[in-house]
Coordinates of C-alpha atoms in Angstrom, one line a residue:
M1 CA 12.6 -13.9 -24.5
G2 CA 10.3 -16.0 -26.7
S3 CA 8.1 -14.6 -29.4
I4 CA 4.4 -13.8 -28.7
P5 CA 2.0 -16.1 -30.6
P6 CA -0.5 -14.0 -32.7
S7 CA -3.4 -15.6 -30.7
T8 CA -2.1 -14.3 -27.4
L9 CA -4.4 -11.7 -25.7
P10 CA -2.6 -8.4 -24.9
V11 CA -4.4 -8.0 -21.5
L12 CA -6.9 -10.2 -19.8
I13 CA -8.9 -8.4 -17.1
V14 CA -10.7 -10.5 -14.4
G15 CA -13.9 -8.8 -13.3
A16 CA -16.3 -6.4 -15.0
G17 CA -16.9 -4.1 -12.1
P18 CA -16.1 -0.4 -12.3
V19 CA -12.4 -0.8 -11.9
G20 CA -12.1 -3.6 -14.6
L21 CA -14.3 -1.6 -17.0
A22 CA -12.3 1.6 -16.4
L23 CA -9.0 -0.2 -17.1
A24 CA -10.4 -1.6 -20.3
L25 CA -11.6 1.8 -21.4
D26 CA -8.3 3.5 -20.7
L27 CA -6.3 0.8 -22.3
G28 CA -8.5 0.9 -25.3
R29 CA -8.0 4.7 -25.6
R30 CA -4.3 3.9 -25.7
G31 CA -4.8 1.5 -28.5
V32 CA -4.6 -1.7 -26.4
R33 CA -7.2 -4.4 -27.0
T34 CA -8.4 -6.2 -23.9
T35 CA -10.6 -9.1 -22.9
I36 CA -12.7 -9.1 -19.7
V37 CA -14.0 -12.3 -18.1
E38 CA -16.8 -11.8 -15.5
R39 CA -18.4 -14.7 -13.8
G40 CA -21.6 -12.8 -13.2
P41 CA -24.4 -11.5 -15.5
P42 CA -23.9 -8.4 -17.8
T43 CA -23.5 -5.1 -16.1
G44 CA -26.8 -3.4 -15.5
T45 CA -28.9 -6.6 -15.6
G46 CA -28.2 -7.9 -12.1
E47 CA -29.6 -7.0 -8.8
L48 CA -29.7 -3.4 -7.6
L49 CA -26.3 -2.5 -6.1
A50 CA -26.1 -0.6 -2.8
K51 CA -22.5 0.3 -3.2
A52 CA -20.3 3.3 -3.8
S53 CA -21.9 6.6 -4.8
V54 CA -19.3 9.3 -4.1
I55 CA -17.3 10.1 -7.2
N56 CA -14.5 12.3 -6.2
E57 CA -12.7 15.1 -8.1
R58 CA -9.8 12.9 -9.3
T59 CA -12.1 10.2 -10.6
M60 CA -14.2 12.8 -12.3
E61 CA -11.0 14.0 -14.0
F62 CA -10.6 10.5 -15.2
C63 CA -14.1 10.4 -16.5
R64 CA -13.4 13.7 -18.3
L65 CA -10.4 12.1 -20.0
Q66 CA -12.6 9.2 -21.2
G67 CA -15.3 11.5 -22.6
I68 CA -18.0 10.3 -20.2
R69 CA -17.9 13.3 -17.8
D70 CA -21.4 14.5 -18.7
E71 CA -23.0 11.1 -18.4
V72 CA -21.6 10.7 -14.9
A73 CA -22.5 14.2 -13.8
H74 CA -26.0 14.0 -15.2
S75 CA -26.7 10.3 -14.5
G76 CA -30.2 10.9 -13.2
F77 CA -29.4 11.6 -9.6
P78 CA -31.3 14.8 -8.6
E79 CA -29.0 17.7 -9.1
D80 CA -31.1 20.0 -6.8
L81 CA -30.9 17.6 -3.8
P82 CA -28.8 19.0 -1.0
G83 CA -25.9 16.7 0.0
D84 CA -26.4 17.3 3.7
T85 CA -25.7 14.6 6.3
V86 CA -28.1 14.8 9.2
F87 CA -27.3 13.4 12.7
C88 CA -30.3 12.6 14.9
T89 CA -31.5 10.2 17.6
G90 CA -34.4 9.1 15.4
F91 CA -37.4 10.3 13.4
G92 CA -40.9 10.8 14.8
P93 CA -42.1 12.8 17.7
G94 CA -39.3 11.7 20.0
G95 CA -36.5 12.2 17.6
K96 CA -33.9 14.9 18.3
L97 CA -31.6 16.7 15.9
I98 CA -27.9 16.3 16.9
G99 CA -26.4 18.3 14.0
Q100 CA -25.7 18.3 10.3
L101 CA -23.0 18.7 7.7
P102 CA -24.3 21.0 5.1
M103 CA -23.3 20.3 1.5
P104 CA -24.6 22.2 -1.5
S105 CA -26.5 20.3 -4.2
A106 CA -24.7 19.6 -7.5
E107 CA -26.7 22.5 -8.9
T108 CA -25.4 25.1 -6.5
R109 CA -22.0 23.6 -5.6
E110 CA -19.0 25.8 -6.6
L111 CA -16.1 24.4 -8.6
P112 CA -12.9 24.5 -6.5
E113 CA -10.3 26.7 -8.1
Q114 CA -7.8 23.8 -8.0
C115 CA -10.1 21.6 -10.2
C116 CA -11.7 21.3 -13.6
E117 CA -14.2 18.9 -12.1
M118 CA -16.2 18.7 -8.9
L119 CA -17.3 15.8 -6.7
Q120 CA -20.5 14.1 -8.0
R121 CA -23.0 11.7 -6.6
C122 CA -23.5 8.8 -9.0
P123 CA -24.6 5.5 -7.4
Q124 CA -22.8 2.5 -8.6
F125 CA -25.9 1.0 -10.2
L126 CA -25.8 4.0 -12.5
F127 CA -22.0 4.4 -12.7
D128 CA -21.2 0.9 -13.8
P129 CA -23.5 0.9 -16.9
I130 CA -22.0 4.2 -18.0
F131 CA -18.6 2.6 -18.2
A132 CA -20.0 -0.6 -19.7
K133 CA -21.7 1.3 -22.5
A134 CA -18.5 3.4 -23.1
V135 CA -16.5 0.2 -23.4
A136 CA -19.0 -1.2 -25.9
R137 CA -18.9 2.0 -28.0
Q138 CA -15.2 2.0 -28.1
G139 CA -15.0 -1.5 -29.5
M140 CA -11.6 -2.4 -28.1
T141 CA -12.8 -4.9 -25.5
D142 CA -14.3 -8.4 -25.7
V143 CA -16.4 -8.6 -22.5
R144 CA -17.3 -12.2 -21.7
Y145 CA -20.0 -12.6 -19.0
G146 CA -20.6 -15.9 -17.3
V147 CA -17.0 -16.9 -17.7
E148 CA -14.9 -17.7 -14.6
L149 CA -11.1 -17.8 -14.2
L150 CA -10.2 -21.0 -12.5
K151 CA -6.4 -20.6 -12.4
C152 CA -3.5 -19.0 -14.3
E153 CA 0.1 -20.1 -14.8
E154 CA 2.7 -17.4 -15.4
D155 CA 5.9 -17.8 -17.4
T156 CA 8.5 -15.5 -18.9
T157 CA 6.4 -14.6 -22.0
G158 CA 2.9 -14.5 -20.6
V159 CA 0.2 -16.1 -18.6
T160 CA -1.9 -19.2 -19.4
C161 CA -5.4 -18.8 -18.2
F162 CA -7.9 -21.6 -17.5
L163 CA -11.5 -20.5 -17.9
K164 CA -14.9 -22.0 -17.3
K165 CA -18.0 -20.8 -19.0
R166 CA -21.4 -21.6 -17.6
S167 CA -24.4 -21.7 -20.0
Q168 CA -28.0 -22.6 -19.5
T169 CA -29.8 -25.0 -21.8
K170 CA -33.5 -25.8 -21.8
D171 CA -34.9 -29.3 -22.4
V172 CA -38.1 -28.4 -24.2
A173 CA -39.5 -31.9 -23.7
I174 CA -39.4 -31.7 -19.9
G175 CA -39.3 -27.9 -19.5
E176 CA -36.2 -27.9 -17.3
E177 CA -33.0 -25.9 -17.5
D178 CA -29.6 -27.5 -17.2
Q179 CA -26.2 -25.9 -16.5
E180 CA -23.6 -26.7 -19.0
E181 CA -19.9 -26.0 -18.5
E182 CA -17.3 -25.3 -21.2
H183 CA -13.6 -25.2 -20.4
E184 CA -11.2 -23.1 -22.3
Q185 CA -7.5 -22.2 -22.2
V186 CA -6.2 -18.8 -23.4
R187 CA -2.9 -17.0 -23.4
A188 CA -2.4 -13.4 -22.3
Q189 CA 0.7 -11.2 -22.1
Y190 CA -0.7 -9.6 -18.9
V191 CA -3.5 -10.4 -16.4
V192 CA -5.1 -7.8 -14.1
A193 CA -7.2 -9.0 -11.2
C194 CA -10.2 -6.6 -10.7
D195 CA -12.2 -9.4 -9.1
G196 CA -13.0 -7.9 -5.8
A197 CA -12.1 -8.4 -2.1
G198 CA -12.4 -12.2 -2.4
S199 CA -10.1 -12.2 -5.5
V200 CA -9.5 -15.6 -6.9
V201 CA -6.3 -14.4 -8.5
R202 CA -4.8 -12.9 -5.3
K203 CA -5.6 -16.1 -3.4
A204 CA -4.1 -18.3 -6.1
L205 CA -0.9 -16.2 -6.0
G206 CA -0.7 -16.7 -2.2
I207 CA -0.5 -12.9 -1.6
P208 CA -1.4 -12.1 2.1
F209 CA -4.2 -9.7 2.7
E210 CA -3.0 -7.7 5.6
G211 CA -5.1 -5.5 7.9
K212 CA -8.1 -5.9 10.2
D213 CA -11.7 -7.0 10.1
L214 CA -14.2 -4.3 11.3
G215 CA -17.1 -6.7 11.7
Y216 CA -20.1 -7.7 9.6
T217 CA -22.8 -5.2 8.7
L218 CA -26.4 -5.7 7.6
S219 CA -28.0 -3.4 5.0
V220 CA -31.4 -3.5 3.3
I221 CA -32.6 -1.6 0.2
V222 CA -35.8 0.0 1.2
K223 CA -38.4 1.9 -0.8
V224 CA -39.8 4.6 1.5
D225 CA -40.9 8.3 1.5
L226 CA -38.7 9.5 4.3
A227 CA -39.9 13.0 4.2
K228 CA -43.2 11.8 5.7
Y229 CA -41.6 10.7 8.9
H230 CA -39.4 13.7 10.0
N231 CA -39.1 17.5 10.0
F232 CA -35.3 17.6 9.7
P233 CA -33.5 19.2 6.8
A234 CA -33.5 17.4 3.5
G235 CA -30.3 15.4 2.9
E236 CA -28.6 12.5 1.3
R237 CA -27.8 10.7 4.5
Y238 CA -29.3 10.4 8.0
L239 CA -27.3 8.9 10.9
F240 CA -29.1 7.6 14.0
I241 CA -27.1 7.9 17.2
G242 CA -28.0 6.8 20.7
P243 CA -26.1 6.2 24.0
E244 CA -24.9 2.9 22.4
S245 CA -23.2 4.8 19.5
T246 CA -24.3 5.1 15.9
W247 CA -26.9 2.3 15.4
A248 CA -28.2 2.8 11.9
N249 CA -28.2 5.1 8.9
F250 CA -30.2 5.9 5.7
T251 CA -28.2 6.7 2.6
T252 CA -30.1 7.7 -0.6
L253 CA -29.6 5.5 -3.7
D254 CA -31.6 7.5 -6.2
G255 CA -32.3 10.8 -4.5
R256 CA -35.9 9.9 -4.3
L257 CA -37.5 6.9 -2.7
L258 CA -34.8 4.3 -2.7
W259 CA -32.6 4.1 0.3
R260 CA -29.9 1.9 1.8
F261 CA -30.7 1.3 5.4
T262 CA -27.7 0.0 7.3
V263 CA -27.6 -1.5 10.8
V264 CA -24.3 -0.5 12.3
G265 CA -22.4 -2.8 14.6
S266 CA -24.3 -6.0 14.1
G267 CA -20.8 -7.5 14.4
Q268 CA -20.8 -11.2 13.9
K269 CA -21.8 -12.9 10.7
L270 CA -25.4 -14.1 10.8
P271 CA -26.1 -17.6 9.3
D272 CA -29.4 -16.3 7.9
P273 CA -29.5 -12.5 7.3
A274 CA -33.1 -12.7 6.2
A275 CA -34.1 -13.9 9.7
F276 CA -32.9 -10.7 11.3
D277 CA -35.8 -8.5 12.5
M278 CA -35.0 -5.5 10.2
H279 CA -38.6 -4.3 10.7
A280 CA -38.0 -3.6 14.4
V281 CA -34.9 -1.5 13.6
L282 CA -36.7 0.4 10.8
R283 CA -39.7 1.1 13.0
R284 CA -37.3 2.5 15.7
A285 CA -35.6 4.7 13.1
L286 CA -38.8 6.0 11.5
G287 CA -40.4 6.6 14.9
R288 CA -43.7 4.9 14.0
D289 CA -45.0 1.3 14.2
D290 CA -47.3 2.0 11.2
A291 CA -44.7 3.3 8.9
E292 CA -45.1 2.3 5.2
Y293 CA -42.1 0.9 3.4
E294 CA -41.0 -1.9 1.1
L295 CA -38.0 -4.1 1.8
M296 CA -36.4 -5.0 -1.5
R297 CA -33.2 -6.7 -0.6
V298 CA -31.2 -7.7 2.5
L299 CA -27.5 -7.7 2.3
Q300 CA -24.8 -8.9 4.7
W301 CA -21.3 -7.6 4.1
R302 CA -18.0 -7.4 5.9
R303 CA -16.5 -4.0 6.8
S304 CA -12.7 -4.3 6.7
Q305 CA -9.4 -2.6 6.1
F306 CA -7.1 -4.9 4.2
T307 CA -4.2 -4.3 1.8
A308 CA -2.5 -6.9 -0.3
A309 CA 1.2 -7.4 0.7
R310 CA 2.1 -7.3 -3.0
Y311 CA 0.3 -5.7 -5.9
H312 CA 1.7 -8.2 -8.5
S313 CA 2.9 -11.8 -8.9
G314 CA 6.6 -11.0 -8.5
G315 CA 7.5 -12.4 -11.9
V316 CA 9.1 -15.7 -12.8
T317 CA 12.6 -16.8 -11.7
T318 CA 14.6 -18.7 -14.4
N319 CA 17.7 -20.7 -13.5
I320 CA 20.6 -20.3 -15.9
I321 CA 23.1 -23.1 -16.0
D322 CA 26.4 -22.6 -17.7
I323 CA 27.6 -26.1 -18.9
D324 CA 31.2 -24.8 -19.2
Q325 CA 31.2 -23.4 -15.7
P326 CA 30.3 -25.2 -12.4
S327 CA 27.9 -22.4 -11.5
Q328 CA 24.2 -21.5 -11.7
T329 CA 22.6 -18.1 -11.8
S330 CA 19.0 -17.0 -11.7
Q331 CA 17.2 -14.3 -13.6
K332 CA 13.8 -12.9 -12.7
S333 CA 11.4 -11.7 -15.3
P334 CA 9.0 -8.7 -14.7
A335 CA 5.6 -9.6 -13.2
R336 CA 2.8 -10.2 -15.6
I337 CA -0.1 -10.5 -13.1
F338 CA -1.4 -7.5 -11.2
L339 CA -4.0 -6.6 -8.6
A340 CA -6.2 -3.5 -8.7
G341 CA -9.2 -2.1 -6.9
D342 CA -10.8 -4.2 -4.1
A343 CA -8.6 -7.2 -5.1
A344 CA -5.7 -5.1 -3.8
H345 CA -7.4 -3.2 -0.9
T346 CA -10.6 -2.9 1.1
M347 CA -11.7 0.0 3.3
S348 CA -14.7 1.0 5.3
P349 CA -17.2 3.0 3.2
T350 CA -16.9 5.7 5.9
G351 CA -14.7 7.8 3.7
G352 CA -16.0 7.1 0.2
H353 CA -12.5 6.2 -1.0
G354 CA -12.8 2.5 -2.1
L355 CA -14.0 3.0 -5.7
N356 CA -12.0 6.1 -6.1
T357 CA -8.8 4.5 -4.9
G358 CA -9.4 1.7 -7.4
I359 CA -9.8 4.1 -10.3
G360 CA -6.5 5.7 -9.2
D361 CA -4.9 2.2 -9.4
I362 CA -5.8 1.6 -13.0
S363 CA -4.9 5.2 -14.0
D364 CA -1.4 4.4 -12.9
L365 CA -1.3 0.8 -14.2
S366 CA -2.9 1.5 -17.6
W367 CA -0.1 3.6 -19.1
M368 CA 2.5 1.2 -17.6
L369 CA 0.9 -1.8 -19.3
A370 CA 0.7 0.1 -22.6
A371 CA 4.4 1.0 -22.3
Q372 CA 5.3 -2.6 -21.7
L373 CA 3.3 -3.8 -24.7
A374 CA 4.8 -1.0 -26.9
G375 CA 8.3 -2.1 -25.9
W376 CA 9.5 1.1 -24.3
G377 CA 8.4 0.4 -20.7
G378 CA 11.2 -0.8 -18.5
P379 CA 11.3 -3.8 -16.1
R380 CA 10.9 -1.6 -13.0
L381 CA 7.3 -0.6 -13.9
A382 CA 5.7 -3.5 -12.0
D383 CA 7.5 -2.7 -8.7
A384 CA 6.9 1.0 -9.3
Y385 CA 3.1 0.4 -9.6
E386 CA 3.1 -1.3 -6.2
A387 CA 5.4 1.3 -4.7
E388 CA 3.2 4.1 -5.9
R389 CA -0.3 2.7 -5.2
R390 CA 0.0 0.6 -2.1
P391 CA 0.9 3.6 0.2
I392 CA -2.2 5.4 -1.1
A393 CA -4.4 2.5 -0.2
L394 CA -2.9 2.3 3.3
R395 CA -3.4 6.1 3.7
N396 CA -7.0 6.1 2.5
G397 CA -7.9 2.9 4.4
A398 CA -6.5 4.3 7.6
G399 CA -8.6 7.4 7.2
S400 CA -11.8 5.5 6.5
T401 CA -11.2 3.3 9.6
K402 CA -10.6 6.4 11.7
N403 CA -13.9 7.9 10.5
F404 CA -15.7 4.7 11.4
A405 CA -14.2 4.7 14.9
L406 CA -16.1 7.9 15.7
W407 CA -19.3 6.2 14.6
T408 CA -18.9 3.5 17.2
D409 CA -17.5 5.6 20.0
R410 CA -19.7 5.8 23.1
V411 CA -18.0 8.6 24.9
G412 CA -20.1 11.7 25.6
R413 CA -23.4 10.1 24.5
D414 CA -25.1 9.0 27.7
K415 CA -27.4 12.0 27.8
L416 CA -28.3 12.3 24.1
L417 CA -31.9 11.4 24.6
E418 CA -32.5 13.8 27.6
D419 CA -34.6 17.0 27.4
T420 CA -32.1 18.8 29.7
P421 CA -29.4 21.4 29.2
E422 CA -26.8 18.7 29.6
G423 CA -28.5 16.7 26.9
A424 CA -28.7 19.7 24.6
A425 CA -25.0 20.4 25.2
Q426 CA -24.0 16.8 24.5
R427 CA -26.0 16.8 21.2
K428 CA -24.4 20.0 20.1
A429 CA -20.8 18.8 20.9
L430 CA -21.4 15.5 19.2
G431 CA -22.9 17.1 16.2
E432 CA -19.9 19.2 15.7
R433 CA -17.5 16.3 16.0
M434 CA -19.5 14.1 13.6
A435 CA -19.7 16.9 11.0
G436 CA -16.0 17.4 11.2
N437 CA -15.4 13.7 10.8
M438 CA -17.9 13.4 7.9
R439 CA -16.3 16.3 6.1
Q440 CA -13.4 14.0 5.3
E441 CA -15.7 12.0 3.1
F442 CA -17.4 14.8 1.2
Q443 CA -15.1 17.8 1.5
A444 CA -11.7 16.2 1.3
L445 CA -9.9 17.7 -1.6
G446 CA -6.6 16.9 0.0
L447 CA -7.3 13.2 0.1
A448 CA -8.6 13.2 -3.5
L449 CA -5.9 15.2 -5.1
G450 CA -3.0 15.7 -2.7
Y451 CA -1.4 12.3 -2.7
S452 CA 2.2 12.0 -4.0
Y453 CA 4.3 9.4 -5.6
A454 CA 7.5 11.2 -4.6
G455 CA 8.0 9.0 -1.6
A456 CA 8.0 5.7 -3.6
G457 CA 11.8 5.7 -3.8
S458 CA 14.0 8.5 -5.0
F459 CA 16.4 9.3 -7.8
A460 CA 19.3 11.7 -7.4
A461 CA 22.7 12.3 -9.0
G462 CA 22.0 9.4 -11.4
A463 CA 21.3 6.7 -8.8
A464 CA 18.4 5.5 -6.7
V465 CA 18.5 6.5 -3.0
A466 CA 16.7 5.0 -0.1
G467 CA 12.9 5.5 0.1
S468 CA 9.9 3.5 1.0
H469 CA 10.6 1.3 -2.0
P470 CA 14.2 2.2 -2.9
G471 CA 15.2 1.8 -6.5
V472 CA 11.8 1.7 -8.1
S473 CA 10.8 5.3 -8.3
L474 CA 9.7 6.8 -11.6
I475 CA 10.1 10.3 -10.2
V476 CA 13.1 12.6 -10.5
P477 CA 13.0 14.9 -7.4
D478 CA 14.1 18.5 -7.6
G479 CA 14.8 19.1 -3.9
S480 CA 11.7 21.2 -3.3
G481 CA 9.6 20.6 -0.2
A482 CA 6.2 18.9 -0.2
P483 CA 3.1 20.8 0.8
P484 CA 1.1 19.4 3.8
D485 CA -0.8 16.1 3.2
E486 CA -4.0 17.0 4.9
P487 CA -7.5 15.6 4.1
D488 CA -9.3 18.9 3.8
V489 CA -6.4 21.1 2.4
Y490 CA -5.1 20.8 -1.1
V491 CA -2.2 23.0 -2.3
Q492 CA -1.5 22.7 -6.0
T493 CA 2.1 22.0 -6.8
A494 CA 4.1 20.8 -9.8
R495 CA 6.7 19.2 -7.5
P496 CA 7.7 15.9 -9.1
G497 CA 5.5 13.1 -7.9
H498 CA 2.4 15.2 -7.6
R499 CA -0.6 15.8 -9.8
A500 CA 0.1 18.4 -12.4
P501 CA -1.8 21.5 -11.4
H502 CA -5.0 22.6 -13.1
V503 CA -5.2 26.0 -14.7
W504 CA -7.8 27.3 -17.1
L505 CA -6.2 28.2 -20.4
E506 CA -7.3 31.0 -22.8
D507 CA -9.1 28.6 -25.2
G508 CA -11.3 27.3 -22.3
R509 CA -9.4 24.0 -21.8
S510 CA -7.8 23.0 -18.6
T511 CA -4.1 22.2 -18.4
L512 CA -5.2 18.7 -17.4
D513 CA -6.8 18.3 -20.9
L514 CA -3.3 18.3 -22.3
F515 CA -2.4 15.1 -20.4
G516 CA -3.5 11.5 -20.5
G517 CA -2.0 10.3 -23.7
D518 CA 1.8 10.2 -24.1
F519 CA 4.4 11.9 -21.9
V520 CA 4.1 15.7 -22.3
L521 CA 7.0 18.1 -22.0
L522 CA 5.7 21.5 -21.2
R523 CA 7.7 24.5 -22.3
L524 CA 6.5 27.5 -20.3
G525 CA 7.0 31.2 -21.1
D526 CA 7.5 32.9 -24.5
D527 CA 10.2 32.3 -27.1
S528 CA 12.6 34.7 -25.4
D529 CA 12.7 32.6 -22.2
D530 CA 13.9 29.3 -23.6
V531 CA 17.3 30.1 -25.0
G532 CA 19.5 27.1 -24.3
D533 CA 16.9 25.2 -22.2
G534 CA 17.8 22.0 -24.2
Y535 CA 14.3 20.6 -24.5
E536 CA 15.2 18.9 -27.8
R537 CA 17.6 16.6 -25.9
V538 CA 14.7 15.2 -23.9
V539 CA 12.8 14.5 -27.1
M540 CA 15.9 12.9 -28.7
A541 CA 16.7 10.8 -25.6
A542 CA 13.1 9.6 -25.5
K543 CA 13.0 8.8 -29.2
K544 CA 16.1 6.6 -28.9
V545 CA 14.2 4.2 -26.7
G546 CA 10.8 4.6 -28.4
M547 CA 9.2 6.6 -25.6
P548 CA 6.7 9.0 -27.1
V549 CA 6.9 12.6 -25.9
E550 CA 4.7 15.5 -27.0
V551 CA 6.1 19.0 -26.6
V552 CA 3.5 21.7 -25.7
R553 CA 4.3 25.4 -25.5
I554 CA 2.3 27.5 -23.0
D555 CA 2.7 31.2 -22.5
N556 CA 0.5 31.8 -19.5
K557 CA 1.4 33.7 -16.3
K558 CA -0.7 31.6 -14.0
V559 CA 0.7 28.3 -15.4
A560 CA 4.2 29.6 -15.1
E561 CA 3.6 30.6 -11.4
L562 CA 2.2 27.2 -10.5
Y563 CA 4.6 25.0 -12.4
E564 CA 7.6 27.1 -11.3
R565 CA 10.1 25.8 -13.9
R566 CA 10.5 26.4 -17.6
L567 CA 10.4 22.7 -18.5
V568 CA 8.0 20.2 -16.9
L569 CA 7.7 16.5 -17.9
V570 CA 4.2 15.1 -17.2
R571 CA 3.5 11.4 -17.2
P572 CA 0.6 9.8 -19.2
D573 CA -1.4 9.6 -15.9
G574 CA -1.1 13.4 -15.3
M575 CA 1.6 13.2 -12.6
V576 CA 4.7 15.3 -12.8
A577 CA 7.8 13.1 -13.5
W578 CA 10.6 15.8 -13.7
R579 CA 11.0 19.6 -14.0
G580 CA 13.8 22.0 -14.4
D581 CA 14.8 25.3 -16.1
V582 CA 17.4 23.5 -18.3
V583 CA 17.9 19.9 -19.3
P584 CA 20.8 18.3 -17.3
E585 CA 23.7 16.4 -18.9
D586 CA 22.3 13.1 -17.8
V587 CA 19.1 13.4 -19.7
E588 CA 19.2 9.8 -20.9
R589 CA 19.2 8.7 -17.2
I590 CA 16.2 10.8 -16.5
V591 CA 14.3 9.2 -19.4
D592 CA 15.3 5.8 -18.2
V593 CA 14.0 6.6 -14.7
V594 CA 10.6 7.9 -15.8
R595 CA 10.0 4.9 -18.0
G596 CA 11.1 2.3 -15.4
A597 CA 14.2 1.1 -17.2

């Protein structure tokens, strides 16, 4: 392998959205300098975003690790606002309540016993600037706005990136502004595409985007005092349902007067979204022709469930010709270009999983890139990233699409508007179904925390065995059974491949506060319990290959009960890699597996 020129960037990130910023922040915490190129304006200076707002428990744990937990939890969104979702036929005199999903406000919500953080509402127009400011404070990232990646060329030592910078110049004499373009070529050891669903990088790599289109949707940001137009319970979201299915919804953006109003099922792409009569639909929803409101921005977007066929470039194949032998062999170098976030997957917002799945991607990828750059990460890490994260995107995307299917279902809705016993019964039944469905978005601890990497290929008896991605697992199984993977049920387990369980320690910290840096080897129990456990051999085997491991002793009954073994090796992303009561003879092989060698 050739040497790396000193001018080569360690990591180039394409896209300064939440996923790109989060990756830069986490890599910076690991001592890795990054450069972000973003074709748009600086974060927080563009148009108001009507995007993600549900920040789930796992993402809040990530924010805790980055030191921005309080900023996200207290972003300015009203903490006393109930999180209820209300289902109705419309506002005004003729509007009928169908049902509701109650959800406590952030102020009254109870922290689940399995978590050190709870779900928060932080709209993306507040969330993104928090990350941008944290990246700026950290000082490990050069963020270059107005710079577009045109193409990139991968070789065995890095990636050559071709950039274009747009800048505006003003001719004072004539008072006109001109666009100037500057072209630049840079080298990076790794490139990560966080450039959204239309990813330039993914398309350039020719990676198929597999899945299905769920149709185009129209939304408008509207300023309106909704409380003036209904007597329903206060909430964060109002769904309007008629015999034709769910036809519109209001979702709060700031917990006050700003709302995203979405017309569901507009279906085909409109050539001119501004020409759509949004006023007619708004008047129908508000139940009054004289309703007062201000339309601020009309948006047309595509609802979809797509997943990239691959999460990386696949590496570069080098042909090796032996001049002394009439033969030719080929060697493939590890991939240096990766996809994360919406560049790797899209999903319907009826689940609240898109942003959170993206943060999960970079939590996994970040430590792997740092390991590669430090020299102790193995060549299987690229395939392991895909093997671990792609099934999670498929799982979360399928759940979101299933949720949306109930929105558009017309069964049992023909009498919703009737003032009859049949109409009342139909509204009650539908309200219960909708609440159960919506619970998977706001009360889905199993989806947020219960995923596992144990199925991404397996290791046993010193060799990889068949799995969904055989031979690329970074997990050493112990033969224990997995708890159920259900959206609304989360059972903590230290089974290898799962999130290390949370327990409050005597000093007020969570066990999760111990993780997130290097590998951590937990030694559980008091000194009398560890005679002959051989933990030193794990440390020595790791030291031989340069893999940093921190040993932490915990004498806590609750921790011992949940973790179930005397020794537990936890990865830098907080996932359990291996556990046992004693270190086996093939400890070097275990270290090689968990580092992707």
